[in-house]
Amino acid sequence: KLYNEVQEAKGNIRVFCRCRPLSKAEVTAGHETVVDFDAAKDGELGILSGGSTKKTFKFDRVYTPKDDQVDVFADASPMVMSVLDGYNVCIFAYGQTGTGKTFTMEGTEQNRGVNYRTLEELFKIADERSETFTYNISVSVLEVYNEQIRDLLAASPTSKKLEIKQASEGFHHVPGIVEAKVENTSQIWSVLQAGSSARAVGSNNVNEHSSRSHCMLCIMVRAKNLMNGECTNSKLWLVDLAGSERLAKTDAQGDRLKEAQNINRSLSALGDVISALATKSSHIPYRNSKLTHLLQHSLGGDSKTLMFVQISPSEQDLNETLSSLNFATRVR
Ligand code: ADP
Ligand code: MG
C-alpha cells in the first residue's frame, strides 16, 4: 500500500539499482569492491572513487549482492501487476555487460528471474479473480539488433523483415509477429527458453551477440470484466538491454563500430525519452530508435516504468559503474 502512495507522489518512473557479487575470478585476482551498502536500506549507494572520496547515489531501491531473485521480485511485483488493471508497464535492465541484466530478467532454471516470476504471478492473480474476470495472456519475444527487429518465436527468425506499424490511435504493432498464447504456469519456462535460445541463431558467439542486442519480451493481457462485459488490452514489456559499455578504441572499426553506434544511439534515445517524460517536455522523441518506438505506449502517459540499473562491485569496472549510475540518475 505504501508503495502505491510513493508512486502517486513521484510519478511513474522507478529506478532500482542491483549490484552483483564479485565473481570468483575477481576474488582470485584480488580485486577490491568499490561499492558501499551501509545505507542500502534507505536506497542509498556509495561509490568509493579513489582515496577517501565517496560519491552517493539515491534510488528507489538498492540491492546488495546478497539480495536474491525473490527479494527483487517482491518489490517489482506491485508495479508489474498493475497490467491486470489495464495499465501499460515497461521494465528494463540497463548496464555494462556482465553486471547481471540477464540474471535479473531471465535468471537461470534454479534462480528464475523477473520474466518468469511475472508470468507466474499473473496467472496466480488471474486465477484468484476468475469469478469476475477472464484473462487472455499471450507473449511475443523480439530482438533489436542494428536497428532491425527479429521475431525470436518465429519458425525461422532471420527470414522476415519486421516493421512497426501504427494500427490505430495509441496502438502500435509489428505485423506478422508471433503472439504465443500461454495458458498456464507450466508452459511459461519453455516459451521463454524458446525465445532466448533463438537469440543464438545465426551468430557465432552467443554471449557476444546477446550483449549487443536488446531482447524484448512483450506480455499482452486482455481482460474481460464478467460483470459489465468491459474489455481492456494492456501490454507489459520486459527488456534486457544491450550492454552499455563504451567500445574499446582498438575495436572501433567495421561491424563492431556499427553495432556500437547503434547501441549507443538507442540507449541515448531511451535516456532522452525518459528524461523528456520526467521534465514533462511537450515533445517526446520516441521515433529516434526502434527500441523507443516499440515501447512508445508503455513509456509515458499513465503507464508505469521500472528501470534496473545493474552494476559490478569491482574496482576494475569503476568508470562504467559511474557512467551507468549517472545515466540512471538522469532518468529518475
Ligand atoms: P549481463 O546480462 O548484464 O551481461 P549476466 O546476467 O550474464 O550479465 O551476469 C554475468 C554473470 O554474473 C553470470 O554468470 C550471472 O549468473 C552472474 N550474476 C549476475 N548477477 C548475479 C547475482 N545477483 N547473484 C549471483 N550471480 C549473479
Ligand atoms: Mg546478458
mmCIF file of C-alpha atoms and ligand atoms in Angstrom:
data_model
loop_
_atom_site.group_PDB
_atom_site.id
_atom_site.type_symbol
_atom_site.label_atom_id
_atom_site.label_comp_id
_atom_site.label_asym_id
_atom_site.label_seq_id
_atom_site.Cartn_x
_atom_site.Cartn_y
_atom_site.Cartn_z
ATOM 1 C CA LYS A 1 0.000 0.000 0.000
ATOM 2 C CA LEU A 2 2.799 2.347 0.952
ATOM 3 C CA TYR A 3 4.407 1.510 -2.370
ATOM 4 C CA ASN A 4 1.464 2.912 -4.298
ATOM 5 C CA GLU A 5 1.391 6.094 -2.245
ATOM 6 C CA VAL A 6 5.030 6.686 -3.033
ATOM 7 C CA GLN A 7 4.270 6.035 -6.652
ATOM 8 C CA GLU A 8 1.430 8.569 -6.743
ATOM 9 C CA ALA A 9 3.619 11.224 -5.240
ATOM 10 C CA LYS A 10 6.576 10.727 -7.516
ATOM 11 C CA GLY A 11 5.249 9.960 -10.962
ATOM 12 C CA ASN A 12 5.515 6.724 -12.825
ATOM 13 C CA ILE A 13 9.234 6.064 -13.097
ATOM 14 C CA ARG A 14 11.061 3.922 -10.535
ATOM 15 C CA VAL A 15 14.758 3.099 -10.532
ATOM 16 C CA PHE A 16 16.125 0.072 -8.686
ATOM 17 C CA CYS A 17 19.882 -0.470 -8.503
ATOM 18 C CA ARG A 18 21.272 -4.013 -8.267
ATOM 19 C CA CYS A 19 24.889 -4.954 -7.691
ATOM 20 C CA ARG A 20 26.132 -8.452 -8.479
ATOM 21 C CA PRO A 21 28.638 -10.268 -6.227
ATOM 22 C CA LEU A 22 32.350 -10.202 -7.048
ATOM 23 C CA SER A 23 32.987 -13.155 -9.355
ATOM 24 C CA LYS A 24 35.354 -15.992 -8.378
ATOM 25 C CA ALA A 25 37.882 -14.691 -10.900
ATOM 26 C CA GLU A 26 37.713 -11.195 -9.412
ATOM 27 C CA VAL A 27 38.177 -12.540 -5.898
ATOM 28 C CA THR A 28 41.121 -14.680 -7.031
ATOM 29 C CA ALA A 29 42.707 -11.703 -8.754
ATOM 30 C CA GLY A 30 42.338 -9.727 -5.521
ATOM 31 C CA HIS A 31 40.049 -7.028 -6.949
ATOM 32 C CA GLU A 32 38.568 -4.744 -4.325
ATOM 33 C CA THR A 33 34.943 -3.744 -4.146
ATOM 34 C CA VAL A 34 34.193 -0.035 -4.561
ATOM 35 C CA VAL A 35 30.549 -0.136 -3.513
ATOM 36 C CA ASP A 36 29.381 0.811 -0.030
ATOM 37 C CA PHE A 37 25.982 -0.567 1.021
ATOM 38 C CA ASP A 38 25.785 0.950 4.531
ATOM 39 C CA ALA A 39 22.665 2.947 3.628
ATOM 40 C CA ALA A 40 21.241 0.474 1.081
ATOM 41 C CA LYS A 41 18.075 0.139 3.178
ATOM 42 C CA ASP A 42 17.388 3.838 2.545
ATOM 43 C CA GLY A 43 18.020 3.444 -1.183
ATOM 44 C CA GLU A 44 21.493 4.930 -0.945
ATOM 45 C CA LEU A 45 24.630 3.655 -2.554
ATOM 46 C CA GLY A 46 28.155 4.892 -2.019
ATOM 47 C CA ILE A 47 30.919 4.603 -4.605
ATOM 48 C CA LEU A 48 34.455 4.880 -3.318
ATOM 49 C CA SER A 49 36.213 6.534 -6.189
ATOM 50 C CA GLY A 50 39.777 6.749 -5.025
ATOM 51 C CA GLY A 51 41.270 7.995 -1.771
ATOM 52 C CA SER A 52 38.663 8.970 0.789
ATOM 53 C CA THR A 53 36.138 10.363 -1.700
ATOM 54 C CA LYS A 54 32.722 8.775 -1.662
ATOM 55 C CA LYS A 55 30.078 9.585 -4.205
ATOM 56 C CA THR A 56 26.494 8.925 -3.117
ATOM 57 C CA PHE A 57 23.586 7.941 -5.346
ATOM 58 C CA LYS A 58 19.940 7.641 -4.369
ATOM 59 C CA PHE A 59 17.453 5.237 -5.908
ATOM 60 C CA ASP A 60 14.028 3.811 -5.083
ATOM 61 C CA ARG A 61 15.708 0.561 -4.017
ATOM 62 C CA VAL A 62 19.274 -0.658 -3.720
ATOM 63 C CA TYR A 63 20.007 -4.396 -3.801
ATOM 64 C CA THR A 64 23.226 -5.729 -2.379
ATOM 65 C CA PRO A 65 24.895 -8.852 -3.793
ATOM 66 C CA LYS A 66 23.153 -10.804 -1.006
ATOM 67 C CA ASP A 67 19.646 -9.962 -2.184
ATOM 68 C CA ASP A 68 18.122 -12.731 -4.259
ATOM 69 C CA GLN A 69 15.566 -13.062 -7.048
ATOM 70 C CA VAL A 70 12.712 -13.322 -4.529
ATOM 71 C CA ASP A 71 13.714 -10.049 -2.819
ATOM 72 C CA VAL A 72 13.893 -8.261 -6.155
ATOM 73 C CA PHE A 73 10.582 -9.558 -7.452
ATOM 74 C CA ALA A 74 8.815 -8.718 -4.197
ATOM 75 C CA ASP A 75 9.478 -5.024 -4.853
ATOM 76 C CA ALA A 76 8.796 -5.136 -8.596
ATOM 77 C CA SER A 77 5.564 -7.120 -8.461
ATOM 78 C CA PRO A 78 3.074 -4.353 -7.431
ATOM 79 C CA MET A 79 4.076 -2.374 -10.482
ATOM 80 C CA VAL A 80 4.058 -5.399 -12.750
ATOM 81 C CA MET A 81 0.634 -6.477 -11.550
ATOM 82 C CA SER A 82 -0.966 -3.169 -12.456
ATOM 83 C CA VAL A 83 -1.041 -4.589 -16.004
ATOM 84 C CA LEU A 84 -4.035 -6.625 -14.796
ATOM 85 C CA ASP A 85 -5.808 -3.354 -14.003
ATOM 86 C CA GLY A 86 -5.286 -2.117 -17.554
ATOM 87 C CA TYR A 87 -2.017 -0.201 -17.227
ATOM 88 C CA ASN A 88 0.832 -0.496 -19.703
ATOM 89 C CA VAL A 89 4.089 -1.298 -17.964
ATOM 90 C CA CYS A 90 7.713 -1.321 -19.021
ATOM 91 C CA ILE A 91 10.617 -2.809 -17.122
ATOM 92 C CA PHE A 92 14.151 -2.778 -18.369
ATOM 93 C CA ALA A 93 17.609 -3.755 -17.210
ATOM 94 C CA TYR A 94 20.411 -1.326 -18.057
ATOM 95 C CA GLY A 95 24.135 -1.725 -17.507
ATOM 96 C CA GLN A 96 27.528 -2.885 -18.623
ATOM 97 C CA THR A 97 27.865 -6.447 -19.974
ATOM 98 C CA GLY A 98 28.461 -8.917 -17.150
ATOM 99 C CA THR A 99 26.600 -6.978 -14.434
ATOM 100 C CA GLY A 100 23.549 -9.256 -14.243
ATOM 101 C CA LYS A 101 20.945 -7.848 -16.650
ATOM 102 C CA THR A 102 20.095 -11.294 -17.982
ATOM 103 C CA PHE A 103 20.321 -12.761 -14.475
ATOM 104 C CA THR A 104 17.732 -10.259 -13.221
ATOM 105 C CA MET A 105 15.326 -10.543 -16.157
ATOM 106 C CA GLU A 106 15.736 -14.116 -17.368
ATOM 107 C CA GLY A 107 17.563 -15.749 -14.490
ATOM 108 C CA THR A 108 18.572 -19.386 -14.548
ATOM 109 C CA GLU A 109 16.483 -22.525 -14.232
ATOM 110 C CA GLN A 110 17.274 -22.664 -10.485
ATOM 111 C CA ASN A 111 17.127 -18.907 -9.948
ATOM 112 C CA ARG A 112 14.348 -17.698 -12.195
ATOM 113 C CA GLY A 113 14.166 -14.002 -12.911
ATOM 114 C CA VAL A 114 11.579 -11.256 -13.293
ATOM 115 C CA ASN A 115 10.235 -12.530 -16.653
ATOM 116 C CA TYR A 116 9.222 -15.942 -15.348
ATOM 117 C CA ARG A 117 8.019 -14.667 -11.973
ATOM 118 C CA THR A 118 5.879 -12.018 -13.654
ATOM 119 C CA LEU A 119 4.003 -14.545 -15.771
ATOM 120 C CA GLU A 120 3.676 -16.922 -12.838
ATOM 121 C CA GLU A 121 2.188 -14.161 -10.670
ATOM 122 C CA LEU A 122 -0.148 -13.004 -13.454
ATOM 123 C CA PHE A 123 -1.594 -16.497 -13.683
ATOM 124 C CA LYS A 124 -1.957 -16.693 -9.919
ATOM 125 C CA ILE A 125 -3.901 -13.434 -9.695
ATOM 126 C CA ALA A 126 -5.924 -14.227 -12.820
ATOM 127 C CA ASP A 127 -6.940 -17.435 -11.116
ATOM 128 C CA GLU A 128 -7.928 -15.673 -7.889
ATOM 129 C CA ARG A 129 -10.096 -13.267 -9.898
ATOM 130 C CA SER A 130 -11.634 -15.881 -12.159
ATOM 131 C CA GLU A 131 -15.160 -15.311 -10.853
ATOM 132 C CA THR A 132 -15.184 -11.694 -12.014
ATOM 133 C CA PHE A 133 -12.661 -11.579 -14.879
ATOM 134 C CA THR A 134 -11.382 -13.688 -17.719
ATOM 135 C CA TYR A 135 -7.846 -13.019 -18.858
ATOM 136 C CA ASN A 136 -6.137 -13.918 -22.108
ATOM 137 C CA ILE A 137 -2.381 -13.861 -21.882
ATOM 138 C CA SER A 138 -0.017 -14.081 -24.842
ATOM 139 C CA VAL A 139 3.643 -13.288 -25.381
ATOM 140 C CA SER A 140 5.970 -12.134 -28.141
ATOM 141 C CA VAL A 141 9.742 -12.223 -27.947
ATOM 142 C CA LEU A 142 11.757 -9.855 -30.136
ATOM 143 C CA GLU A 143 15.310 -8.862 -30.577
ATOM 144 C CA VAL A 144 16.508 -5.498 -31.833
ATOM 145 C CA TYR A 145 19.964 -5.723 -33.356
ATOM 146 C CA ASN A 146 21.477 -2.959 -35.508
ATOM 147 C CA GLU A 147 18.046 -1.299 -35.649
ATOM 148 C CA GLN A 148 16.463 -4.422 -37.100
ATOM 149 C CA ILE A 149 13.661 -6.327 -35.425
ATOM 150 C CA ARG A 150 13.798 -10.121 -35.282
ATOM 151 C CA ASP A 151 10.961 -12.342 -34.082
ATOM 152 C CA LEU A 152 12.514 -14.859 -31.705
ATOM 153 C CA LEU A 153 9.407 -17.053 -31.632
ATOM 154 C CA ALA A 154 9.171 -17.345 -35.432
ATOM 155 C CA ALA A 155 9.962 -20.685 -37.066
ATOM 156 C CA SER A 156 12.883 -19.043 -38.859
ATOM 157 C CA PRO A 157 13.703 -15.813 -37.064
ATOM 158 C CA THR A 158 16.064 -14.425 -39.675
ATOM 159 C CA SER A 159 13.882 -14.695 -42.758
ATOM 160 C CA LYS A 160 11.362 -11.913 -42.194
ATOM 161 C CA LYS A 161 11.878 -8.166 -42.213
ATOM 162 C CA LEU A 162 9.685 -6.708 -39.486
ATOM 163 C CA GLU A 163 8.452 -3.140 -39.224
ATOM 164 C CA ILE A 164 6.463 -1.172 -36.682
ATOM 165 C CA LYS A 165 3.040 -0.050 -37.868
ATOM 166 C CA GLN A 166 0.518 2.254 -36.294
ATOM 167 C CA ALA A 167 -2.695 0.233 -36.139
ATOM 168 C CA SER A 168 -4.927 2.841 -34.546
ATOM 169 C CA GLU A 169 -4.597 5.841 -32.276
ATOM 170 C CA GLY A 170 -2.436 4.928 -29.320
ATOM 171 C CA PHE A 171 -1.693 1.442 -30.557
ATOM 172 C CA HIS A 172 1.349 0.076 -32.357
ATOM 173 C CA HIS A 173 2.092 -3.346 -33.550
ATOM 174 C CA VAL A 174 4.512 -5.361 -35.587
ATOM 175 C CA PRO A 175 2.522 -7.134 -38.325
ATOM 176 C CA GLY A 176 3.400 -10.780 -38.724
ATOM 177 C CA ILE A 177 4.913 -11.258 -35.294
ATOM 178 C CA VAL A 178 4.181 -14.449 -33.365
ATOM 179 C CA GLU A 179 1.928 -13.998 -30.350
ATOM 180 C CA ALA A 180 2.141 -17.221 -28.398
ATOM 181 C CA LYS A 181 -0.801 -17.936 -26.169
ATOM 182 C CA VAL A 182 0.287 -19.016 -22.704
ATOM 183 C CA GLU A 183 -2.415 -20.887 -20.835
ATOM 184 C CA ASN A 184 -0.787 -21.952 -17.608
ATOM 185 C CA THR A 185 2.326 -21.778 -15.488
ATOM 186 C CA SER A 186 3.818 -24.984 -16.810
ATOM 187 C CA GLN A 187 4.115 -23.501 -20.331
ATOM 188 C CA ILE A 188 5.954 -20.353 -19.266
ATOM 189 C CA TRP A 189 9.537 -21.539 -18.935
ATOM 190 C CA SER A 190 9.554 -23.386 -22.246
ATOM 191 C CA VAL A 191 8.184 -20.399 -24.188
ATOM 192 C CA LEU A 192 10.756 -18.109 -22.591
ATOM 193 C CA GLN A 193 13.539 -20.588 -23.288
ATOM 194 C CA ALA A 194 12.474 -20.906 -26.930
ATOM 195 C CA GLY A 195 12.825 -17.148 -27.303
ATOM 196 C CA SER A 196 16.136 -16.992 -25.551
ATOM 197 C CA SER A 197 17.731 -19.856 -27.477
ATOM 198 C CA ALA A 198 16.654 -18.292 -30.802
ATOM 199 C CA ARG A 199 18.941 -15.343 -29.994
ATOM 200 C CA ALA A 200 21.890 -17.539 -30.843
ATOM 201 C CA VAL A 201 20.655 -18.459 -34.322
ATOM 202 C CA GLY A 202 22.945 -17.060 -36.994
ATOM 203 C CA SER A 203 25.618 -15.800 -34.640
ATOM 204 C CA ASN A 204 28.927 -17.482 -33.899
ATOM 205 C CA ASN A 205 29.232 -16.184 -30.346
ATOM 206 C CA VAL A 206 26.011 -16.323 -28.348
ATOM 207 C CA ASN A 207 27.115 -14.240 -25.387
ATOM 208 C CA GLU A 208 28.705 -11.573 -27.522
ATOM 209 C CA HIS A 209 25.695 -11.360 -29.752
ATOM 210 C CA SER A 210 23.211 -11.089 -26.904
ATOM 211 C CA SER A 211 25.219 -8.381 -25.215
ATOM 212 C CA ARG A 212 24.951 -6.308 -28.401
ATOM 213 C CA SER A 213 21.228 -6.605 -28.947
ATOM 214 C CA HIS A 214 18.123 -5.688 -26.966
ATOM 215 C CA CYS A 215 15.971 -8.662 -26.009
ATOM 216 C CA MET A 216 12.334 -7.690 -25.560
ATOM 217 C CA LEU A 217 9.572 -9.801 -24.062
ATOM 218 C CA CYS A 218 6.077 -8.421 -24.558
ATOM 219 C CA ILE A 219 3.241 -9.795 -22.445
ATOM 220 C CA MET A 220 -0.201 -8.915 -23.784
ATOM 221 C CA VAL A 221 -3.094 -9.095 -21.371
ATOM 222 C CA ARG A 222 -6.708 -8.943 -22.471
ATOM 223 C CA ALA A 223 -9.083 -8.676 -19.553
ATOM 224 C CA LYS A 224 -12.836 -9.067 -19.710
ATOM 225 C CA ASN A 225 -14.964 -7.994 -16.793
ATOM 226 C CA LEU A 226 -17.697 -10.617 -16.475
ATOM 227 C CA MET A 227 -19.956 -8.254 -14.540
ATOM 228 C CA ASN A 228 -20.249 -5.499 -17.161
ATOM 229 C CA GLY A 229 -18.632 -7.059 -20.267
ATOM 230 C CA GLU A 230 -15.932 -4.367 -20.412
ATOM 231 C CA CYS A 231 -12.634 -5.318 -22.044
ATOM 232 C CA THR A 232 -9.168 -3.845 -21.596
ATOM 233 C CA ASN A 233 -5.972 -4.589 -23.505
ATOM 234 C CA SER A 234 -2.663 -3.867 -21.883
ATOM 235 C CA LYS A 235 0.962 -4.542 -22.534
ATOM 236 C CA LEU A 236 3.901 -5.291 -20.336
ATOM 237 C CA TRP A 237 7.372 -5.009 -21.835
ATOM 238 C CA LEU A 238 10.334 -6.686 -20.149
ATOM 239 C CA VAL A 239 13.583 -5.638 -21.743
ATOM 240 C CA ASP A 240 17.132 -6.954 -21.375
ATOM 241 C CA LEU A 241 19.080 -4.088 -22.967
ATOM 242 C CA ALA A 242 22.336 -4.329 -24.903
ATOM 243 C CA GLY A 243 25.460 -3.700 -22.826
ATOM 244 C CA SER A 244 26.023 -0.006 -22.141
ATOM 245 C CA GLU A 245 29.848 -0.182 -22.125
ATOM 246 C CA ARG A 246 31.805 2.020 -24.471
ATOM 247 C CA LEU A 247 33.764 0.405 -27.243
ATOM 248 C CA ALA A 248 37.490 -0.114 -26.762
ATOM 249 C CA LYS A 249 39.465 2.112 -29.134
ATOM 250 C CA THR A 250 41.112 -0.930 -30.688
ATOM 251 C CA ASP A 251 37.700 -2.284 -31.738
ATOM 252 C CA ALA A 252 36.494 0.942 -33.302
ATOM 253 C CA GLN A 253 36.083 -0.240 -36.881
ATOM 254 C CA GLY A 254 33.891 -2.306 -39.190
ATOM 255 C CA ASP A 255 30.928 -4.281 -37.835
ATOM 256 C CA ARG A 256 31.903 -3.643 -34.215
ATOM 257 C CA LEU A 257 31.801 0.089 -34.779
ATOM 258 C CA LYS A 258 28.405 -0.082 -36.475
ATOM 259 C CA GLU A 259 26.982 -2.225 -33.638
ATOM 260 C CA ALA A 260 28.403 0.123 -31.032
ATOM 261 C CA GLN A 261 26.936 3.168 -32.760
ATOM 262 C CA ASN A 262 23.504 1.550 -32.943
ATOM 263 C CA ILE A 263 23.601 0.574 -29.273
ATOM 264 C CA ASN A 264 24.788 3.990 -28.269
ATOM 265 C CA ARG A 265 22.123 5.684 -30.291
ATOM 266 C CA SER A 266 19.287 3.540 -28.975
ATOM 267 C CA LEU A 267 20.362 3.763 -25.320
ATOM 268 C CA SER A 268 20.678 7.548 -25.627
ATOM 269 C CA ALA A 269 17.264 7.635 -27.299
ATOM 270 C CA LEU A 270 15.863 5.738 -24.314
ATOM 271 C CA GLY A 271 17.507 8.146 -21.871
ATOM 272 C CA ASP A 272 16.197 11.119 -23.863
ATOM 273 C CA VAL A 273 12.641 9.782 -23.885
ATOM 274 C CA ILE A 274 12.606 9.092 -20.170
ATOM 275 C CA SER A 275 14.115 12.412 -19.224
ATOM 276 C CA ALA A 276 11.733 14.257 -21.592
ATOM 277 C CA LEU A 277 8.880 12.472 -19.815
ATOM 278 C CA ALA A 278 10.290 13.325 -16.396
ATOM 279 C CA THR A 279 10.538 17.022 -17.244
ATOM 280 C CA LYS A 280 7.088 16.955 -18.886
ATOM 281 C CA SER A 281 8.521 18.178 -22.163
ATOM 282 C CA SER A 282 5.977 18.830 -24.951
ATOM 283 C CA HIS A 283 7.908 16.723 -27.468
ATOM 284 C CA ILE A 284 8.868 13.156 -26.576
ATOM 285 C CA PRO A 285 11.336 11.816 -29.187
ATOM 286 C CA TYR A 286 10.023 8.226 -29.438
ATOM 287 C CA ARG A 287 10.893 7.889 -33.118
ATOM 288 C CA ASN A 288 14.663 8.143 -32.737
ATOM 289 C CA SER A 289 15.169 4.390 -32.314
ATOM 290 C CA LYS A 290 13.336 1.102 -32.857
ATOM 291 C CA LEU A 291 13.603 0.468 -29.118
ATOM 292 C CA THR A 292 11.749 3.612 -28.035
ATOM 293 C CA HIS A 293 9.315 3.369 -30.946
ATOM 294 C CA LEU A 294 8.305 -0.148 -29.868
ATOM 295 C CA LEU A 295 7.965 0.967 -26.251
ATOM 296 C CA GLN A 296 6.089 4.170 -27.097
ATOM 297 C CA HIS A 297 2.768 3.221 -25.496
ATOM 298 C CA SER A 298 4.382 1.696 -22.450
ATOM 299 C CA LEU A 299 6.517 4.742 -21.636
ATOM 300 C CA GLY A 300 4.743 7.908 -20.552
ATOM 301 C CA GLY A 301 1.053 8.694 -20.249
ATOM 302 C CA ASP A 302 -0.336 6.708 -17.351
ATOM 303 C CA SER A 303 1.978 3.760 -17.952
ATOM 304 C CA LYS A 304 4.492 2.643 -15.365
ATOM 305 C CA THR A 305 8.215 2.292 -15.866
ATOM 306 C CA LEU A 306 10.802 0.468 -13.823
ATOM 307 C CA MET A 307 14.478 0.517 -14.609
ATOM 308 C CA PHE A 308 17.025 -1.812 -13.078
ATOM 309 C CA VAL A 309 20.445 -0.276 -13.213
ATOM 310 C CA GLN A 310 22.869 -3.168 -12.900
ATOM 311 C CA ILE A 311 26.396 -2.636 -11.618
ATOM 312 C CA SER A 312 29.599 -4.517 -10.854
ATOM 313 C CA PRO A 313 31.227 -4.100 -7.423
ATOM 314 C CA SER A 314 34.761 -4.340 -8.812
ATOM 315 C CA GLU A 315 37.287 -1.506 -8.856
ATOM 316 C CA GLN A 316 38.129 -2.584 -12.421
ATOM 317 C CA ASP A 317 34.668 -1.506 -13.576
ATOM 318 C CA LEU A 318 34.554 1.805 -11.703
ATOM 319 C CA ASN A 319 34.251 4.034 -14.775
ATOM 320 C CA GLU A 320 31.436 2.017 -16.355
ATOM 321 C CA THR A 321 29.699 1.827 -12.967
ATOM 322 C CA LEU A 322 29.788 5.603 -12.564
ATOM 323 C CA SER A 323 28.543 6.071 -16.085
ATOM 324 C CA SER A 324 25.582 3.689 -15.510
ATOM 325 C CA LEU A 325 24.716 5.333 -12.183
ATOM 326 C CA ASN A 326 24.793 8.743 -13.853
ATOM 327 C CA PHE A 327 22.514 7.519 -16.630
ATOM 328 C CA ALA A 328 20.074 6.175 -14.049
ATOM 329 C CA THR A 329 20.212 9.395 -12.041
ATOM 330 C CA ARG A 330 19.412 11.391 -15.138
ATOM 331 C CA VAL A 331 16.214 9.459 -15.828
ATOM 332 C CA ARG A 332 14.957 9.452 -12.285
HETATM 333 P P1 ADP B 1 24.676 -9.352 -18.370
HETATM 334 O O1 ADP B 1 23.409 -9.921 -18.904
HETATM 335 O O2 ADP B 1 24.489 -7.978 -17.775
HETATM 336 O O3 ADP B 1 25.786 -9.369 -19.353
HETATM 337 P P2 ADP B 1 24.723 -11.735 -16.740
HETATM 338 O O4 ADP B 1 23.312 -11.755 -16.277
HETATM 339 O O5 ADP B 1 25.075 -12.637 -17.853
HETATM 340 O O6 ADP B 1 25.162 -10.238 -17.130
HETATM 341 O O7 ADP B 1 25.635 -11.971 -15.469
HETATM 342 C C1 ADP B 1 27.025 -12.225 -15.542
HETATM 343 C C2 ADP B 1 27.383 -13.344 -14.570
HETATM 344 O O8 ADP B 1 27.174 -12.932 -13.218
HETATM 345 C C3 ADP B 1 26.535 -14.573 -14.759
HETATM 346 O O9 ADP B 1 27.338 -15.712 -14.542
HETATM 347 C C4 ADP B 1 25.481 -14.464 -13.676
HETATM 348 O O10 ADP B 1 24.963 -15.714 -13.296
HETATM 349 C C5 ADP B 1 26.249 -13.791 -12.552
HETATM 350 N N1 ADP B 1 25.367 -12.934 -11.729
HETATM 351 C C6 ADP B 1 24.840 -11.763 -12.100
HETATM 352 N N2 ADP B 1 24.101 -11.214 -11.121
HETATM 353 C C7 ADP B 1 24.151 -12.071 -10.082
HETATM 354 C C8 ADP B 1 23.593 -12.072 -8.759
HETATM 355 N N3 ADP B 1 22.829 -11.062 -8.319
HETATM 356 N N4 ADP B 1 23.876 -13.127 -7.962
HETATM 357 C C9 ADP B 1 24.658 -14.132 -8.409
HETATM 358 N N5 ADP B 1 25.208 -14.194 -9.627
HETATM 359 C C10 ADP B 1 24.973 -13.183 -10.470
HETATM 360 MG MG MG B 2 23.026 -10.611 -20.862
#
